[in-house]
Coordinates of C-alpha atoms and ligand atoms in Angstrom, one line a residue:
M1 CA -11.8 -19.8 11.1
K2 CA -9.7 -18.8 8.0
T3 CA -6.1 -16.9 8.9
I4 CA -5.6 -14.3 6.4
G5 CA -1.8 -12.8 5.9
V6 CA -1.0 -9.4 5.4
F7 CA 2.4 -7.9 4.5
D8 CA 4.2 -4.9 3.3
S9 CA 7.5 -3.3 3.5
G10 CA 6.9 -2.0 6.9
V11 CA 4.3 -0.2 8.3
G12 CA 2.4 1.2 5.6
G13 CA 0.3 -1.8 4.9
L14 CA -1.3 -1.1 8.6
S15 CA -3.5 1.3 6.6
V16 CA -4.6 -1.6 4.6
L17 CA -5.2 -3.9 7.8
R18 CA -7.1 -1.3 9.7
A19 CA -9.7 -1.6 7.1
L20 CA -9.5 -5.5 7.0
L21 CA -10.2 -5.2 10.4
A22 CA -13.3 -3.1 9.9
E23 CA -14.8 -4.6 7.6
I24 CA -14.1 -8.5 8.0
A25 CA -15.7 -10.6 11.3
G26 CA -14.5 -13.9 12.2
A27 CA -10.9 -14.4 10.6
R28 CA -7.5 -14.1 11.9
F29 CA -5.0 -11.7 10.5
V30 CA -1.2 -12.4 10.6
Y31 CA 0.5 -8.8 9.5
L32 CA 4.3 -9.1 8.7
A33 CA 6.3 -5.9 8.4
D34 CA 9.5 -6.2 6.5
S35 CA 10.9 -3.4 8.1
S36 CA 14.3 -4.4 7.8
H37 CA 13.9 -4.3 3.8
A38 CA 12.3 -1.1 3.6
P39 CA 11.9 0.8 1.7
Y40 CA 10.8 -1.5 -1.5
G41 CA 10.2 1.6 -3.8
E42 CA 13.6 2.3 -4.4
R43 CA 14.9 -1.3 -4.8
H44 CA 15.6 -3.5 -8.0
S45 CA 12.6 -5.4 -9.1
W46 CA 14.2 -8.6 -8.5
Q47 CA 15.0 -7.7 -4.8
V48 CA 11.4 -7.3 -4.5
V49 CA 10.1 -10.6 -5.8
E50 CA 12.7 -12.1 -3.8
R51 CA 11.4 -10.9 -0.6
T52 CA 7.9 -11.7 -1.5
Q53 CA 8.5 -14.9 -2.2
R54 CA 10.3 -15.4 1.0
I55 CA 7.6 -13.9 2.8
A56 CA 4.6 -15.7 1.1
N57 CA 6.9 -19.1 1.8
A58 CA 7.1 -18.3 5.3
L59 CA 3.5 -17.3 6.2
R60 CA 2.3 -20.4 4.7
Q61 CA 4.6 -22.6 6.4
R62 CA 4.9 -21.2 9.6
H63 CA 1.8 -19.5 9.7
A64 CA -0.9 -21.6 7.6
I65 CA -2.4 -18.7 5.8
D66 CA -5.3 -19.1 3.9
A67 CA -5.2 -16.1 1.9
L68 CA -2.4 -13.2 1.6
V69 CA -2.9 -9.6 0.8
V70 CA 0.0 -7.8 -0.7
A71 CA -0.7 -4.5 1.4
C72 CA 1.7 -2.7 -0.9
N73 CA 1.6 -1.1 -4.0
T74 CA 5.3 -1.6 -5.2
A75 CA 5.4 -5.3 -4.1
T76 CA 2.1 -5.6 -6.0
A77 CA 3.2 -4.1 -9.1
L78 CA 6.6 -5.8 -9.4
A79 CA 5.7 -9.1 -7.7
I80 CA 2.2 -10.4 -8.0
D81 CA 2.3 -12.1 -11.5
S82 CA 5.4 -14.3 -10.1
L83 CA 3.6 -14.5 -6.6
R84 CA 0.7 -16.2 -8.3
Q85 CA 2.4 -18.2 -10.4
H86 CA 4.5 -20.2 -7.6
H87 CA 1.3 -20.0 -5.5
P88 CA -1.6 -21.0 -7.8
D89 CA -3.5 -22.5 -5.0
L90 CA -3.4 -19.7 -2.5
P91 CA -5.9 -16.4 -3.0
I92 CA -4.0 -13.0 -3.3
V93 CA -5.1 -9.9 -3.3
G94 CA -3.1 -6.9 -4.3
V95 CA -3.3 -3.1 -4.1
E96 CA -2.9 -0.7 -6.9
P97 CA -3.2 2.8 -7.1
A98 CA -6.6 3.8 -7.3
L99 CA -7.1 5.6 -10.7
K100 CA -10.2 4.3 -11.8
P101 CA -12.2 5.5 -8.6
A102 CA -9.9 8.8 -9.5
A103 CA -11.6 9.1 -12.7
A104 CA -15.0 8.5 -11.4
R105 CA -14.7 11.0 -8.5
S106 CA -12.9 13.6 -10.7
H107 CA -14.9 16.6 -12.4
S108 CA -11.8 18.4 -14.1
G109 CA -10.2 14.7 -15.1
R110 CA -6.6 16.3 -13.5
I111 CA -5.3 13.8 -11.2
G112 CA -2.3 13.7 -9.1
V113 CA -0.7 10.4 -8.3
L114 CA 1.8 10.1 -5.7
A115 CA 3.3 6.6 -5.5
T116 CA 7.1 4.8 -5.1
R117 CA 9.5 5.1 -7.9
G118 CA 9.0 1.5 -8.4
T119 CA 5.4 1.7 -8.9
L120 CA 5.5 4.4 -11.4
Q121 CA 7.9 2.6 -13.5
S122 CA 6.5 -0.6 -13.5
A123 CA 4.7 -2.0 -16.7
R124 CA 1.8 -3.2 -14.6
F125 CA 1.2 0.9 -13.7
V126 CA 1.7 1.7 -17.3
Q127 CA -1.2 -0.6 -18.4
L128 CA -3.3 0.5 -15.7
R129 CA -2.9 4.1 -16.8
R130 CA -3.1 3.1 -20.5
R131 CA -6.3 0.9 -19.4
T132 CA -7.9 4.0 -17.4
E133 CA -7.3 6.4 -20.0
S134 CA -8.9 4.6 -23.0
D135 CA -11.9 3.5 -21.0
S136 CA -12.6 7.1 -20.0
A137 CA -15.5 9.1 -22.1
R138 CA -13.0 12.5 -21.9
P139 CA -9.1 13.2 -21.6
L140 CA -7.9 12.4 -18.5
H141 CA -4.4 14.1 -17.1
F142 CA -2.6 11.8 -14.7
L143 CA 0.3 13.9 -13.1
C144 CA 2.4 11.1 -11.5
Q145 CA 4.9 12.0 -8.8
P146 CA 7.5 9.7 -7.6
C147 CA 7.9 10.1 -3.9
D148 CA 11.6 9.1 -3.0
G149 CA 12.1 9.1 0.6
L150 CA 8.2 9.5 1.5
A151 CA 7.6 5.8 2.7
D152 CA 11.3 5.9 4.5
A153 CA 10.0 8.9 6.7
I154 CA 6.8 7.7 7.3
E155 CA 8.2 4.5 8.4
R156 CA 10.7 6.1 10.9
G157 CA 7.7 8.2 12.3
D158 CA 10.0 11.3 11.5
L159 CA 7.3 14.0 11.2
T160 CA 9.5 16.7 10.1
A161 CA 11.0 15.0 7.3
T162 CA 7.4 13.7 6.4
Q163 CA 6.2 17.3 6.3
A164 CA 9.2 18.6 4.6
L165 CA 9.0 15.9 1.7
C166 CA 5.2 16.3 1.6
E167 CA 5.7 20.0 0.8
R168 CA 8.3 19.1 -1.7
Y169 CA 5.8 17.0 -4.0
I170 CA 2.5 18.8 -3.7
D171 CA 4.8 21.8 -4.7
A172 CA 5.9 19.7 -7.8
L173 CA 2.4 18.7 -8.4
Q174 CA 1.1 22.5 -8.4
T175 CA 3.7 23.7 -10.6
A176 CA 3.7 20.8 -13.0
A177 CA 1.7 21.7 -16.5
P178 CA 0.2 24.8 -15.2
E179 CA -1.7 25.6 -18.7
S180 CA -4.0 22.7 -17.8
G181 CA -5.4 24.0 -14.3
P182 CA -4.9 22.2 -10.9
I183 CA -5.7 19.0 -9.9
D184 CA -9.1 18.4 -8.2
T185 CA -8.2 14.5 -7.1
L186 CA -5.0 13.2 -5.6
V187 CA -4.3 9.0 -5.5
L188 CA -2.4 8.1 -2.6
G189 CA -0.4 5.2 -4.6
C190 CA 1.5 3.7 -1.4
T191 CA 0.0 2.5 1.5
H192 CA 2.3 4.4 3.8
Y193 CA 0.7 7.7 2.3
P194 CA -2.6 7.6 4.2
F195 CA -0.7 8.1 7.3
A196 CA 0.3 11.3 6.1
S197 CA -2.9 12.2 4.8
E198 CA -3.4 15.1 7.3
Q199 CA -0.2 16.8 5.9
L200 CA -0.9 15.9 2.3
G201 CA -4.6 17.3 2.9
A202 CA -3.6 20.3 4.3
L203 CA -1.2 21.1 1.7
C204 CA -3.8 20.8 -1.0
G205 CA -6.7 22.2 0.2
P206 CA -10.7 21.2 0.6
A207 CA -11.0 21.2 -3.1
V208 CA -8.8 18.3 -3.6
S209 CA -10.2 14.7 -2.8
L210 CA -7.9 12.1 -1.5
I211 CA -8.3 8.6 -2.4
E212 CA -6.8 5.3 -0.7
T213 CA -7.2 1.8 -1.3
G214 CA -7.9 0.1 2.2
T215 CA -11.4 -0.4 2.2
P216 CA -11.8 -2.0 -1.9
V217 CA -9.1 -4.4 -1.0
A218 CA -10.9 -5.1 2.2
L219 CA -14.0 -6.1 0.7
R220 CA -12.8 -7.6 -2.3
T221 CA -10.7 -9.7 0.1
R222 CA -14.0 -10.9 2.3
A223 CA -16.0 -11.4 -1.0
L224 CA -13.2 -13.8 -2.6
L225 CA -12.9 -15.4 0.5
G226 CA -17.1 -15.5 1.5
L227 CA -16.3 -14.0 4.9
A228 CA -19.1 -12.4 6.8
A229 CA -19.3 -8.7 7.5
G230 CA -18.4 -6.7 10.7
A231 CA -15.6 -6.1 12.6
S232 CA -12.9 -8.2 13.4
S233 CA -12.0 -8.4 17.5
K234 CA -8.6 -6.9 18.3
P235 CA -6.4 -8.0 19.7
A236 CA -7.3 -11.7 19.7
A237 CA -7.9 -12.0 16.0
L238 CA -4.4 -10.3 15.0
K239 CA -0.5 -11.2 15.2
L240 CA 2.0 -8.6 14.3
L241 CA 5.2 -9.7 13.0
S242 CA 8.3 -7.6 12.1
T243 CA 11.6 -8.5 10.1
G244 CA 13.0 -5.3 11.8
D245 CA 12.3 -4.0 15.2
P246 CA 9.0 -5.3 16.8
V247 CA 8.8 -2.1 19.1
A248 CA 8.6 0.1 16.4
L249 CA 5.9 -1.9 14.6
T250 CA 3.9 -2.2 18.2
R251 CA 4.0 1.8 18.4
A252 CA 2.7 2.2 15.1
A253 CA 0.0 -0.4 15.6
Q254 CA -1.2 1.4 18.9
R255 CA -1.1 5.0 16.9
W256 CA -3.1 3.6 14.0
L257 CA -4.8 0.7 14.9
A258 CA -5.4 1.2 18.6
N259 CA -5.1 -1.5 21.0
A260 CA -3.3 -4.1 18.6
G261 CA -1.0 -5.7 21.0
Q262 CA 2.5 -6.6 21.1
A263 CA 4.5 -7.4 17.6
S264 CA 7.2 -10.2 17.7
P265 CA 10.2 -10.4 15.6
L266 CA 10.2 -12.9 12.7
Q267 CA 13.7 -14.0 10.3
V268 CA 12.6 -14.4 6.9
Ligands
DGL1 N1 4.0 0.7 1.2 C1 4.5 0.3 0.0 C2 3.8 0.4 -0.9 O1 2.5 0.7 -0.7 C3 5.9 0.5 -0.2 C4 6.9 1.8 0.3 C5 8.2 1.4 0.5 O2 8.7 0.8 0.8 O3 8.8 2.1 -0.6 O4 4.1 1.2 -2.5

């Protein structure tokens, strides 16, 4: 049975793990929340590169993973190239803001993108945006909004702060460049944000489609490893680890995955 390592700066990658558990049968999962170093999105890129290297090494040495899912847009944007260079024999799947699916879904071509500052400033994101614009037969308008503090508020389970930050950032998107009309599609470009999708959806209204990446990433992982379709059995097939407070990860996993078991501490 293959063991798939999955990691994020914290609990956000549970939104990707949820899709992996729903789409892949017959695999074991080890999820690591690097909560003692969250948030990644407002750190220097060298710090994110260093954390991802340490995590990949620890998951390989201590948990013998056969593949790694980087369930974090920021870590993918800043560190996946160096991770692949250091681990050429390990299948690695990353997560990127879903600009192309959003371009295919949008009618107006006006698309909001919520992500961390680190993701939006990365060369990888700039290239993805340019490629998506140049591949499109019609003009696209991407309105990119860095969401300082939002992943952290979700990480802490602080609903009041989460609501206030969602209001601030959706308001900023709605008032940006009003002459070209409102957005009709919103990309959740950070794996924490699906856990605020109710608040974001209510603020945007029913005319705006919210796009996240958990399911496409799960399908890509399944195809890459030649695994069977179906749902994994929880909690037997899942180990939860945290570099921060394991109780907080257990609580988040109970809330978002249902019946996920207890998390354990891991120093990396
Ligand atoms: N969940 C992460 C992402 O997808 C990172 C959030 C953070 O740590 O800033 O970008």
